[in-house]
Short mmCIF file of C-alpha atoms and ligand atoms in Angstrom, two decimals:
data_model
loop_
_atom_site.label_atom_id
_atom_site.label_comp_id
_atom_site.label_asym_id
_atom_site.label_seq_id
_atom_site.Cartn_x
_atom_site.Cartn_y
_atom_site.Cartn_z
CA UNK A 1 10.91 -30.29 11.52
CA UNK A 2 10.22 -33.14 9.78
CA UNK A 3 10.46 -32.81 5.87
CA UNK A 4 6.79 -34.17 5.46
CA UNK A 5 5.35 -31.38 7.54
CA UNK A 6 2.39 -29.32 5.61
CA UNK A 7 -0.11 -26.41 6.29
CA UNK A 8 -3.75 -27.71 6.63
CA UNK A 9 -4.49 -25.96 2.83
CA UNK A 10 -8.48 -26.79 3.13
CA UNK A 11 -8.01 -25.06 7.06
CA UNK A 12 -5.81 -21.96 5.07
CA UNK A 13 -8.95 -21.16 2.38
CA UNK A 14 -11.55 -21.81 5.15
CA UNK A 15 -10.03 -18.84 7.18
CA UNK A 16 -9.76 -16.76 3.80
CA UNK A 17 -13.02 -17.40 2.91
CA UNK A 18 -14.12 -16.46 6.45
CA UNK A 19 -12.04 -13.31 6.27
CA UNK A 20 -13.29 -12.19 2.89
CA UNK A 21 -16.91 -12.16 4.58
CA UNK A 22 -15.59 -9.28 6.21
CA UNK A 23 -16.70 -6.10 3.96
CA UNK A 24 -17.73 -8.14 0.84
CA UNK A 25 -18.63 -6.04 -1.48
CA UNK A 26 -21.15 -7.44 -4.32
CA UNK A 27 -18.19 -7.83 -6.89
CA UNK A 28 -16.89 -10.54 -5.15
CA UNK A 29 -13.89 -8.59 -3.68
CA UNK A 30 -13.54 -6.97 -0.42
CA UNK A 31 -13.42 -3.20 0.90
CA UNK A 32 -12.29 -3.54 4.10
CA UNK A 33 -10.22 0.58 4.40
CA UNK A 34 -8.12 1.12 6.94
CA UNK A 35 -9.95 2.01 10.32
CA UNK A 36 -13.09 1.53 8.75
CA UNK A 37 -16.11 -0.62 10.77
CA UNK A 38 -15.20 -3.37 8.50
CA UNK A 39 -11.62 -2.98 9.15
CA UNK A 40 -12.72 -3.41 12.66
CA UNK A 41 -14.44 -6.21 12.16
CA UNK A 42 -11.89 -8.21 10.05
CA UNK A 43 -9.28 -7.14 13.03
CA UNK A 44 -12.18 -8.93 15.69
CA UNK A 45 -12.14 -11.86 13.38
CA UNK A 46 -8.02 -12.30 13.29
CA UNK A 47 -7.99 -11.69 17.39
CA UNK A 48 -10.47 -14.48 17.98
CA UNK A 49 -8.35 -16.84 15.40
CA UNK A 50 -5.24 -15.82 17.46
CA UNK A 51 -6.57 -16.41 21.19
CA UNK A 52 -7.84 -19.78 19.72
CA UNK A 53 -4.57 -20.76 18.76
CA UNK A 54 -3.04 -19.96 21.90
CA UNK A 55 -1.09 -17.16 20.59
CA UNK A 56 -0.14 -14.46 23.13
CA UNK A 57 -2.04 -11.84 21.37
CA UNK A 58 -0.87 -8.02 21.68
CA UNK A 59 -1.86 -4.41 20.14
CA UNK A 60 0.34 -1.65 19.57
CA UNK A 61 -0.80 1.90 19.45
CA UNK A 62 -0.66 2.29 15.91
CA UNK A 63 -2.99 -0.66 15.83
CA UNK A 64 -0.54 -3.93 14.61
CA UNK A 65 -2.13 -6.99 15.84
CA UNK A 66 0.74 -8.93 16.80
CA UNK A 67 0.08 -13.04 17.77
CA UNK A 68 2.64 -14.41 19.19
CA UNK A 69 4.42 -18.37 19.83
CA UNK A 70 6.60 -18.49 22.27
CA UNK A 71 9.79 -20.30 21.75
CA UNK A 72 12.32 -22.17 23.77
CA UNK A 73 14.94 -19.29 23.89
CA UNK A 74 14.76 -15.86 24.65
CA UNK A 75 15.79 -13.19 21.73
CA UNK A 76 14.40 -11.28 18.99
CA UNK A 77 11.68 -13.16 16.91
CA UNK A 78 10.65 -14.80 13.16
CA UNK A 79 7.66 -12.24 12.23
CA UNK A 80 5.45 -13.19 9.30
CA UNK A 81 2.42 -11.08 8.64
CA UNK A 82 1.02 -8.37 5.51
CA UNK A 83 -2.38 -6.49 6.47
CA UNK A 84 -6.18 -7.26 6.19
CA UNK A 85 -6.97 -3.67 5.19
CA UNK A 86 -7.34 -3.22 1.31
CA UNK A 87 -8.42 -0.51 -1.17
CA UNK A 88 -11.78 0.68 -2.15
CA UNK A 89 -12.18 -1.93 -5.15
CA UNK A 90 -10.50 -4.61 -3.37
CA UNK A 91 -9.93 -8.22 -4.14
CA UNK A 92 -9.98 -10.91 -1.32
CA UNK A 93 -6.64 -12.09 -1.50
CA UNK A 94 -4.06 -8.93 -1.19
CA UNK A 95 -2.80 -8.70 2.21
CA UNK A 96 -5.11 -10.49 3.94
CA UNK A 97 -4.11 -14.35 2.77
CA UNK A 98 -0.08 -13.28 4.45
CA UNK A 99 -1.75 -13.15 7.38
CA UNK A 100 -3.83 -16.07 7.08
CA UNK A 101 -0.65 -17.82 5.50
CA UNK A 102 1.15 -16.56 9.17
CA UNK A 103 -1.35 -17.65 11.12
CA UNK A 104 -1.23 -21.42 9.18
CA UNK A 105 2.81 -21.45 9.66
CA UNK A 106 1.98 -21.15 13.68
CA UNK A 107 -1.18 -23.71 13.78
CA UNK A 108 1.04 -26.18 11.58
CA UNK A 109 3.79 -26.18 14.04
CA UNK A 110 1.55 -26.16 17.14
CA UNK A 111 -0.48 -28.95 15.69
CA UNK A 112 2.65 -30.88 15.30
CA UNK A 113 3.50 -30.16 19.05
CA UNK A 114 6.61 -28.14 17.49
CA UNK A 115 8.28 -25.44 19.34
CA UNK A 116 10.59 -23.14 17.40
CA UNK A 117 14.18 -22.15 19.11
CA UNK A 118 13.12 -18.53 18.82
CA UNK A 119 9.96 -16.58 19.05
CA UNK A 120 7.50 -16.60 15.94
CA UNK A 121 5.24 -13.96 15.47
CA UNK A 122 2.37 -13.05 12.76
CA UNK A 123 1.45 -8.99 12.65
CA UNK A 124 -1.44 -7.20 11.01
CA UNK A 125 -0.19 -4.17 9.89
CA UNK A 126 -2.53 -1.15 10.04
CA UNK A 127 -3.23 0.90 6.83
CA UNK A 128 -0.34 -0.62 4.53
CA UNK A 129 -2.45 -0.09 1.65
CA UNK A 130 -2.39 3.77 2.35
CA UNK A 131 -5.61 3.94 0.16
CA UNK A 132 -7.73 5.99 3.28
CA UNK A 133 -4.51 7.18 5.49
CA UNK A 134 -1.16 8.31 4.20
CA UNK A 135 1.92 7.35 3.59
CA UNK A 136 0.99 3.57 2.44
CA UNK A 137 2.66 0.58 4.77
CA UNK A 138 1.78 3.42 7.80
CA UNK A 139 2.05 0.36 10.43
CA UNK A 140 5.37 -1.05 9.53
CA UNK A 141 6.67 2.44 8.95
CA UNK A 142 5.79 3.03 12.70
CA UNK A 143 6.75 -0.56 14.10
CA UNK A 144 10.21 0.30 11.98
CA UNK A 145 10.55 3.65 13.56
CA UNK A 146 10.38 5.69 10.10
CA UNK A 147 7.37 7.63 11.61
CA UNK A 148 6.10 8.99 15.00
CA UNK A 149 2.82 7.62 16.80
CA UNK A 150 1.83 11.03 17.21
CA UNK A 151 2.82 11.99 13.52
CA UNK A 152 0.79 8.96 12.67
CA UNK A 153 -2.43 9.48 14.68
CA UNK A 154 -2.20 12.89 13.16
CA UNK A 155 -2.72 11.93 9.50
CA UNK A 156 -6.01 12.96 7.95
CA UNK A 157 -7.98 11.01 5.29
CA UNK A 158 -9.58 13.23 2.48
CA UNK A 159 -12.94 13.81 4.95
CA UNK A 160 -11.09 15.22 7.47
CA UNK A 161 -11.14 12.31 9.83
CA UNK A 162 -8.11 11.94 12.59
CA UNK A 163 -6.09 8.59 12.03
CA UNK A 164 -5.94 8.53 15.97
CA UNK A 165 -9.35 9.33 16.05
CA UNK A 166 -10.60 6.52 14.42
CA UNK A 167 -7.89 4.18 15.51
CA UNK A 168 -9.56 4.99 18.89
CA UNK A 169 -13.13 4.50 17.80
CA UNK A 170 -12.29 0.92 16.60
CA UNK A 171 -10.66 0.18 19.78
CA UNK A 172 -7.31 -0.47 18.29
CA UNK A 173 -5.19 2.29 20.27
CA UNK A 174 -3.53 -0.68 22.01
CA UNK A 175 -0.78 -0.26 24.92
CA UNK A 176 2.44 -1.70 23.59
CA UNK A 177 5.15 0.43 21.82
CA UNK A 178 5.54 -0.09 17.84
CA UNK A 179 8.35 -2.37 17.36
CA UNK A 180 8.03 -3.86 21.27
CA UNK A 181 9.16 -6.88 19.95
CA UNK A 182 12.82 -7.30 18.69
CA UNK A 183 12.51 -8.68 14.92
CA UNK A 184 15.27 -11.94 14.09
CA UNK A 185 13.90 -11.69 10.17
CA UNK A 186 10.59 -11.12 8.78
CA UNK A 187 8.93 -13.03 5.83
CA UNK A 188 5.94 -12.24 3.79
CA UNK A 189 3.54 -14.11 1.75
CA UNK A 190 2.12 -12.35 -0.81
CA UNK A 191 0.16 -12.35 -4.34
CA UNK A 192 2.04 -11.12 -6.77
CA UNK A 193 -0.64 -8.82 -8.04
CA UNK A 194 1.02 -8.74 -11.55
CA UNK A 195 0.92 -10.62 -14.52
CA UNK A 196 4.54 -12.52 -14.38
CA UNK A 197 4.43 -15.43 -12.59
CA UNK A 198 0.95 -16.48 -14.66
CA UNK A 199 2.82 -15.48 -18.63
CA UNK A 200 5.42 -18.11 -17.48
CA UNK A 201 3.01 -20.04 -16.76
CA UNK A 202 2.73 -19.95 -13.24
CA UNK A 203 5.27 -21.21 -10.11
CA UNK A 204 6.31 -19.02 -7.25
CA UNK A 205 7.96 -15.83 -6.89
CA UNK A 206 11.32 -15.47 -4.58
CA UNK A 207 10.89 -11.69 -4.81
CA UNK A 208 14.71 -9.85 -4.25
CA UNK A 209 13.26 -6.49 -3.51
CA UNK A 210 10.60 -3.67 -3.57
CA UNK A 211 10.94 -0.38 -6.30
CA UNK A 212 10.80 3.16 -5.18
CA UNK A 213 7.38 4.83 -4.46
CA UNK A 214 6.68 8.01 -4.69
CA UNK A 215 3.48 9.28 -4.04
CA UNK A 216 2.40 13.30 -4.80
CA UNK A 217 -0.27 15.02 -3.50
CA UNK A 218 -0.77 18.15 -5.84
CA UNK A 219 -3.10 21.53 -4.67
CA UNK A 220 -4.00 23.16 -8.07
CA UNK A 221 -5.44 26.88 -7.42
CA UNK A 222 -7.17 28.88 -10.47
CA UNK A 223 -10.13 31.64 -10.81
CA UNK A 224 -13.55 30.06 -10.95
CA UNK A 225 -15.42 31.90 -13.94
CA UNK A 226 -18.66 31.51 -16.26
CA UNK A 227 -18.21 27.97 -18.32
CA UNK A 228 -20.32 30.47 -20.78
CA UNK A 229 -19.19 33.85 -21.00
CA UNK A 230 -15.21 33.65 -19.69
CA UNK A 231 -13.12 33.92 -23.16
CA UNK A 232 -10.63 31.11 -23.16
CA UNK A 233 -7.52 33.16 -23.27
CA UNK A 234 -8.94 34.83 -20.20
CA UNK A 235 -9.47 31.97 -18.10
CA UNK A 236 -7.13 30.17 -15.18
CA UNK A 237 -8.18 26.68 -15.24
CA UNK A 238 -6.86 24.12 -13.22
CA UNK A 239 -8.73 21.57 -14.30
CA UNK A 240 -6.91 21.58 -17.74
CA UNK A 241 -3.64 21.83 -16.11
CA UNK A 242 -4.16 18.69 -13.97
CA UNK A 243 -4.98 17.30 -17.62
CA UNK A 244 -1.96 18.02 -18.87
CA UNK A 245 -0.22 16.71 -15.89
CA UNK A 246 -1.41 13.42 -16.13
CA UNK A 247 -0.39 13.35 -19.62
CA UNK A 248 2.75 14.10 -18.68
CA UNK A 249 3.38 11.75 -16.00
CA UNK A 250 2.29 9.41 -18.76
CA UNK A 251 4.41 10.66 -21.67
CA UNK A 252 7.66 10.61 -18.82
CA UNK A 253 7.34 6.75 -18.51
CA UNK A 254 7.84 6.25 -22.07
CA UNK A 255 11.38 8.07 -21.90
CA UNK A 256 12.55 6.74 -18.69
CA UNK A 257 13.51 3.33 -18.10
CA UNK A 258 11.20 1.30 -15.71
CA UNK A 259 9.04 3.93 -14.71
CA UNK A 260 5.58 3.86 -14.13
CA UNK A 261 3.01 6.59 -13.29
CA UNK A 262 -0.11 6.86 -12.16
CA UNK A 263 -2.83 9.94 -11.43
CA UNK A 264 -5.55 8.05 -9.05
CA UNK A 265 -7.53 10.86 -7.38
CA UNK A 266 -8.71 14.12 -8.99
CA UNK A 267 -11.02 16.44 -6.78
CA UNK A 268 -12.77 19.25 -8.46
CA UNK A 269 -13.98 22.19 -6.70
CA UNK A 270 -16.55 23.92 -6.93
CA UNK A 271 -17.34 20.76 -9.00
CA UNK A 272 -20.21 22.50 -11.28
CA UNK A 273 -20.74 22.07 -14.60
CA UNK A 274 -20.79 25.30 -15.91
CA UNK A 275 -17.95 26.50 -13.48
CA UNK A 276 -13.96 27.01 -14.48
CA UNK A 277 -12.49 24.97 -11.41
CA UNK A 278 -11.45 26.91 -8.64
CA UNK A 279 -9.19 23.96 -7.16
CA UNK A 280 -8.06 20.67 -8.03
CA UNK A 281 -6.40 18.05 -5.72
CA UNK A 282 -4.68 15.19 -7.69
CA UNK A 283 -2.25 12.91 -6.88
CA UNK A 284 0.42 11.04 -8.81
CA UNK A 285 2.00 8.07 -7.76
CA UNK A 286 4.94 7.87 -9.17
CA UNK A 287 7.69 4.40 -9.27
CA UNK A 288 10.92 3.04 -10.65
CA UNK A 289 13.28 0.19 -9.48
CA UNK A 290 16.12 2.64 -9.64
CA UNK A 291 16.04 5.38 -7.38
CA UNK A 292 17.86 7.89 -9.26
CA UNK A 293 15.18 7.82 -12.47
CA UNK A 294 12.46 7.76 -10.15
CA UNK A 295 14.23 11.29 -8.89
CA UNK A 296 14.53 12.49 -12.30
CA UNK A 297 10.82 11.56 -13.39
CA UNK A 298 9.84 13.63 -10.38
CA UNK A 299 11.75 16.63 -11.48
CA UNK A 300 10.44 16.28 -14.95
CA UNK A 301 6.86 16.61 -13.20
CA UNK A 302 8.00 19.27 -10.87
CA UNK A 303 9.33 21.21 -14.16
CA UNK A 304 6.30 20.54 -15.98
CA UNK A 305 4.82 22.19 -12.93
CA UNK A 306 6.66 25.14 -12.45
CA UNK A 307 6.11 26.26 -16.53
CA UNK A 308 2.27 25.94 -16.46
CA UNK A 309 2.45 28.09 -13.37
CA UNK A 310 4.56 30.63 -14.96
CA UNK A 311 2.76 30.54 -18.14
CA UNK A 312 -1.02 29.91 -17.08
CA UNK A 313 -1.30 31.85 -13.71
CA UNK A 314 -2.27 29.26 -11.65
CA UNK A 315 -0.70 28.12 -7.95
CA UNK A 316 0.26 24.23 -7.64
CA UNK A 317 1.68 23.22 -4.28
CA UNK A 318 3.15 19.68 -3.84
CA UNK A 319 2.30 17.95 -1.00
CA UNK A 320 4.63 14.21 -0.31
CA UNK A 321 2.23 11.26 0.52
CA UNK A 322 4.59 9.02 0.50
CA UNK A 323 8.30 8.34 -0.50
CA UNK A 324 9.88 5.30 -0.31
CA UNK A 325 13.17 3.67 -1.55
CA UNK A 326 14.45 1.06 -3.90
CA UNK A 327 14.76 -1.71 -1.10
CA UNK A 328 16.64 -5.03 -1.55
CA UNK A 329 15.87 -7.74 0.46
CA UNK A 330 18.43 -10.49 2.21
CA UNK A 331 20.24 -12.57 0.00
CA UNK A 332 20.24 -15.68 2.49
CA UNK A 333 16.33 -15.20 2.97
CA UNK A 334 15.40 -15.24 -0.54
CA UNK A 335 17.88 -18.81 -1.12
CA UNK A 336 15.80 -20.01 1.95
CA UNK A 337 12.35 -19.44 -0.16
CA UNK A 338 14.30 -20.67 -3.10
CA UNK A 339 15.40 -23.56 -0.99
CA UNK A 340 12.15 -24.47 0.61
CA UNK A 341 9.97 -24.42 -3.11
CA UNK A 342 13.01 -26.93 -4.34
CA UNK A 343 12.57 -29.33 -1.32
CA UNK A 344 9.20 -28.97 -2.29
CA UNK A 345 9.88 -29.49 -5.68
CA UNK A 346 7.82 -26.38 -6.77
CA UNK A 347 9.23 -23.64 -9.56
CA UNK A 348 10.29 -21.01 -8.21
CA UNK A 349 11.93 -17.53 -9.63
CA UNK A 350 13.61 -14.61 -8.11
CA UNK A 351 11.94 -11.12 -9.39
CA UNK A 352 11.52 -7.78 -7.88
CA UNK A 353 8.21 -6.59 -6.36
CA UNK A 354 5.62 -3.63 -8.65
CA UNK A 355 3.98 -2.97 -4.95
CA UNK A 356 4.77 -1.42 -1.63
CA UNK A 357 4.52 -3.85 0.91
CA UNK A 358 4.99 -4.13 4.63
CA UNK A 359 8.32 -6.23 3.81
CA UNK A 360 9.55 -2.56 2.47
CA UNK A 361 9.29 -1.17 6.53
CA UNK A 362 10.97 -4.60 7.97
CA UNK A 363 13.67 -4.58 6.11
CA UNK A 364 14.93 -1.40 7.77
CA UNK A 365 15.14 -3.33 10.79
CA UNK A 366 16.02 -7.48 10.07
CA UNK A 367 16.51 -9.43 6.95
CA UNK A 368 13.53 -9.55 5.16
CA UNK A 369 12.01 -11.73 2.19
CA UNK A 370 8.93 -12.25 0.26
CA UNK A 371 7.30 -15.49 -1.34
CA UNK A 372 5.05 -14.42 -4.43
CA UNK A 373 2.33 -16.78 -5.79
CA UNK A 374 0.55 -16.34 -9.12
CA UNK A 375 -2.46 -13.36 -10.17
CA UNK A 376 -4.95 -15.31 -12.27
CA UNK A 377 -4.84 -12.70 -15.31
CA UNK A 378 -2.56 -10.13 -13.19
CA UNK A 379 -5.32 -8.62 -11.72
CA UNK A 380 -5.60 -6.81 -7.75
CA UNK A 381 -6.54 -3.91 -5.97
CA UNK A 382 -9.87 -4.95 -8.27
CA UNK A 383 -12.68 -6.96 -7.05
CA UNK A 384 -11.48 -10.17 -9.47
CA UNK A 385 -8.42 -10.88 -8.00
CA UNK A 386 -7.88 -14.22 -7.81
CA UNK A 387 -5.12 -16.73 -6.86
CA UNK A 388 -5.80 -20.47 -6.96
CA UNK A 389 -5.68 -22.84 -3.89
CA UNK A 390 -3.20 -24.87 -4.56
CA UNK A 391 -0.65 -21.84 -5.25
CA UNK A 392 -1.88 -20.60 -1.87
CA UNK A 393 -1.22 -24.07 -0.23
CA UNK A 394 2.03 -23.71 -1.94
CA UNK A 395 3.40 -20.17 -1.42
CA UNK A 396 2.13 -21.17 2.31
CA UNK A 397 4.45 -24.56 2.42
CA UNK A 398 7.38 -22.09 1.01
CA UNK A 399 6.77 -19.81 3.85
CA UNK A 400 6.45 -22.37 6.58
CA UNK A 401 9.51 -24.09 5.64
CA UNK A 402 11.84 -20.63 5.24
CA UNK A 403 10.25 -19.55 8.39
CA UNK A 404 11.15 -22.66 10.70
CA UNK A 405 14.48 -22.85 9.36
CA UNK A 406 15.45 -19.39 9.85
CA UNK A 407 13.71 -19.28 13.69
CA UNK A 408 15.72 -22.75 14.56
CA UNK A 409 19.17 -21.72 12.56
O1 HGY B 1 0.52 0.74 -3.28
C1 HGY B 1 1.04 -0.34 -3.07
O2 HGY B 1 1.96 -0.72 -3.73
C2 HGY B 1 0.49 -1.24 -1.99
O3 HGY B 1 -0.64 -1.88 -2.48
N1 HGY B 1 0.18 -0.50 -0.80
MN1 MN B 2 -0.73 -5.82 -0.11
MN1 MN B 3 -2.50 -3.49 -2.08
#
């Protein structure tokens, strides 16, 4: 490839901007969840920028949308790709720009008339952001063969709905197996979503790894009583315990090194004022970059747990949601992002990835490595993300130059 070669940058926001049409919401952000009409929608967009590029353009039955350029050999391909589902305060730019940055990568080297030695490929992953269907990265976990189709389709969202169901309502049950097409490496493009690479101010991230996730699902079961006329030291409230909880997932990541906690969802039920909860669902997620303190965080919980229960007289049963480990990436991938931002003469610095990403799943089948680019004020999974467009024409240079020289090597 010629050294001079570039993405199309103005062509790479165009498509963004087109994408983040898709389930606008009026913050500015997107909520596009996973299997969702405007998940559907965003998924019709990305097909119709595929078959316009010429990419052979397949669906597997856990939904991936997987465009593919054919190379000049035979033999397991170079897959880019994230996901264009988000969470319910989305911002426009997590998941969905990797795939736009993908699809760039492939129209910059067909533009140029180039044709890799190996296949290229850019996937969609369905529900990585796990925010409607559980675990999170549910797609790659599939393609990767962590996790059944069946077991998949079988997930439930918190209404009940059937993961298949819906996958099949979209029109996204497609015929090929997860993982149909032998992975060479796989390379992401991602915002950073933190606020690192902006506090030194700013350059690209050659990101060495992904933390361990682990995400709880907890059933709290009390007595519902009279708000009014139930004495305190009579009462079996799990509202309070699922208080207390939280405060101790909070007051464990000031004792253990690295690790973070966080209590997102808390269902009441009956969900009346003037009622002691009968249930509460809440779920922790719980991370660390070391897998052993995440473990002993989660039996800190889990002891927490098991002394309110004894000592309170209410039921808790865990439930997993998602469990993931400390994953390195591939030493020679993340010198070939280092390598690209040098020829490009952009700063770049190796650091390990906060969030779960698709990358996680890949790397259990092919070398894997991420490209970060800046957070404007550290901000996602909010509607204010923001990341500027020359870090995005950047972070997309990075990734087109590590991708052609790994799918030529
Ligand atoms: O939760 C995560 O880290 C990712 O956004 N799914
Ligand atoms: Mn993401
Ligand atoms: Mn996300």
């Amino acid at each position: 490839m010629s050294s001079n070669l570039r993405i199309d940058g103005a062509r790479l926001v165009s498509r963004l901007t087109e994408l983040s049409a898709i389930g606008a919401t009026p913050e500015g952000g997107c909520r596009r969840l996973a299997l969702s009409d405007e998940d559907r929608q965003g998924r019709d967009w990305l097909v119709g920028q595929m078959q316009a590029l010429g990419l052979d353009v397949k669906i597997d039955a856990i939904g991936n949308i997987v465009g593919i350029l054919k190379g000049r050999e035979d033999g397991p391909a170079v897959i880019l790709g994230s996901h264009i589902d988000t969470v319910g305060t989305g911002g426009r730019f997590d998941g969905a720009l990797g795939v736009i940055a993908g699809v760039e990568v492939l129209a910059t080297l067909r533009d140029a008339g180039l044709t890799p030695k190996r296949d290229m490929a850019v996937i969609a992953f369905t529900n990585e952001e796990g925010a409607r269907f559980h675990p999170d990265m549910l797609g790659s976990y599939v393609w990767a063969g962590g996790m059944s189709v069946a077991a998949a389709h079988a997930e439930l969202d918190a209404d009940g709905a059937v993961l298949g169901t819906e996958l099949r309502r979209i029109g996204y049950e497609g015929p090929e197996q997860p993982g149909f097409l032998p992975a060479h490496a796989y390379l992401e493009m991602h915002i950073e979503q933190g606020p690192v690479l902006e506090s030194e101010g700013g350059g690209l991230g050659a990101v060495t790894g992904i933390q361990a996730i682990c995400w709880l699902e907890l059933t709290l079961k009390g007595r519902p009583s009279h708000a009014g006329t139930t004495p305190m030291a009579y009462r079996k409230d799990p509202g309070l315990a699922a208080a207390r909880i939280n405060i101790f997932a909070n007051e464990v990541t000031k004792t253990i090194p690295g690790q973070l906690a966080n209590c997102g969802v808390i269902r009441v039920q009956p969900a009346n004022v003037n009622v002691v909860p009968e249930t509460v669902v809440m779920t922790l997620d719980l991370r660390n970059p070391s897998d052993a303190a995440l473990a002993e965080a989660e039996a800190a919980v889990r002891a927490y747990c098991a002394d309110l229960v004894a000592r309170d007289g209410i039921e808790i049963a865990f439930r997993d949601l998602a469990r993931f480990p400390a994953t390195p990436f591939a030493e020679e991938l993340i010198a070939g992002m280092e390598q690209s931002a040098a020829e490009l003469g952009l700063p770049i610095r190796r650091m390990i990835s906060g969030a779960g990403h698709d990358a996680q799943m890949m790397s259990r089948l092919c070398p894997t490595a991420m490209v970060f680019i800046p957070s404007i004020g550290g901000l996602s999974h909010n509607p204010a993300e923001f990341s500027t467009d020359e870090d995005m024409a950047a972070g997309a240079n990075v990734l087109l130059g590590a991708a052609w020289r790994v799918a030529n090597a």
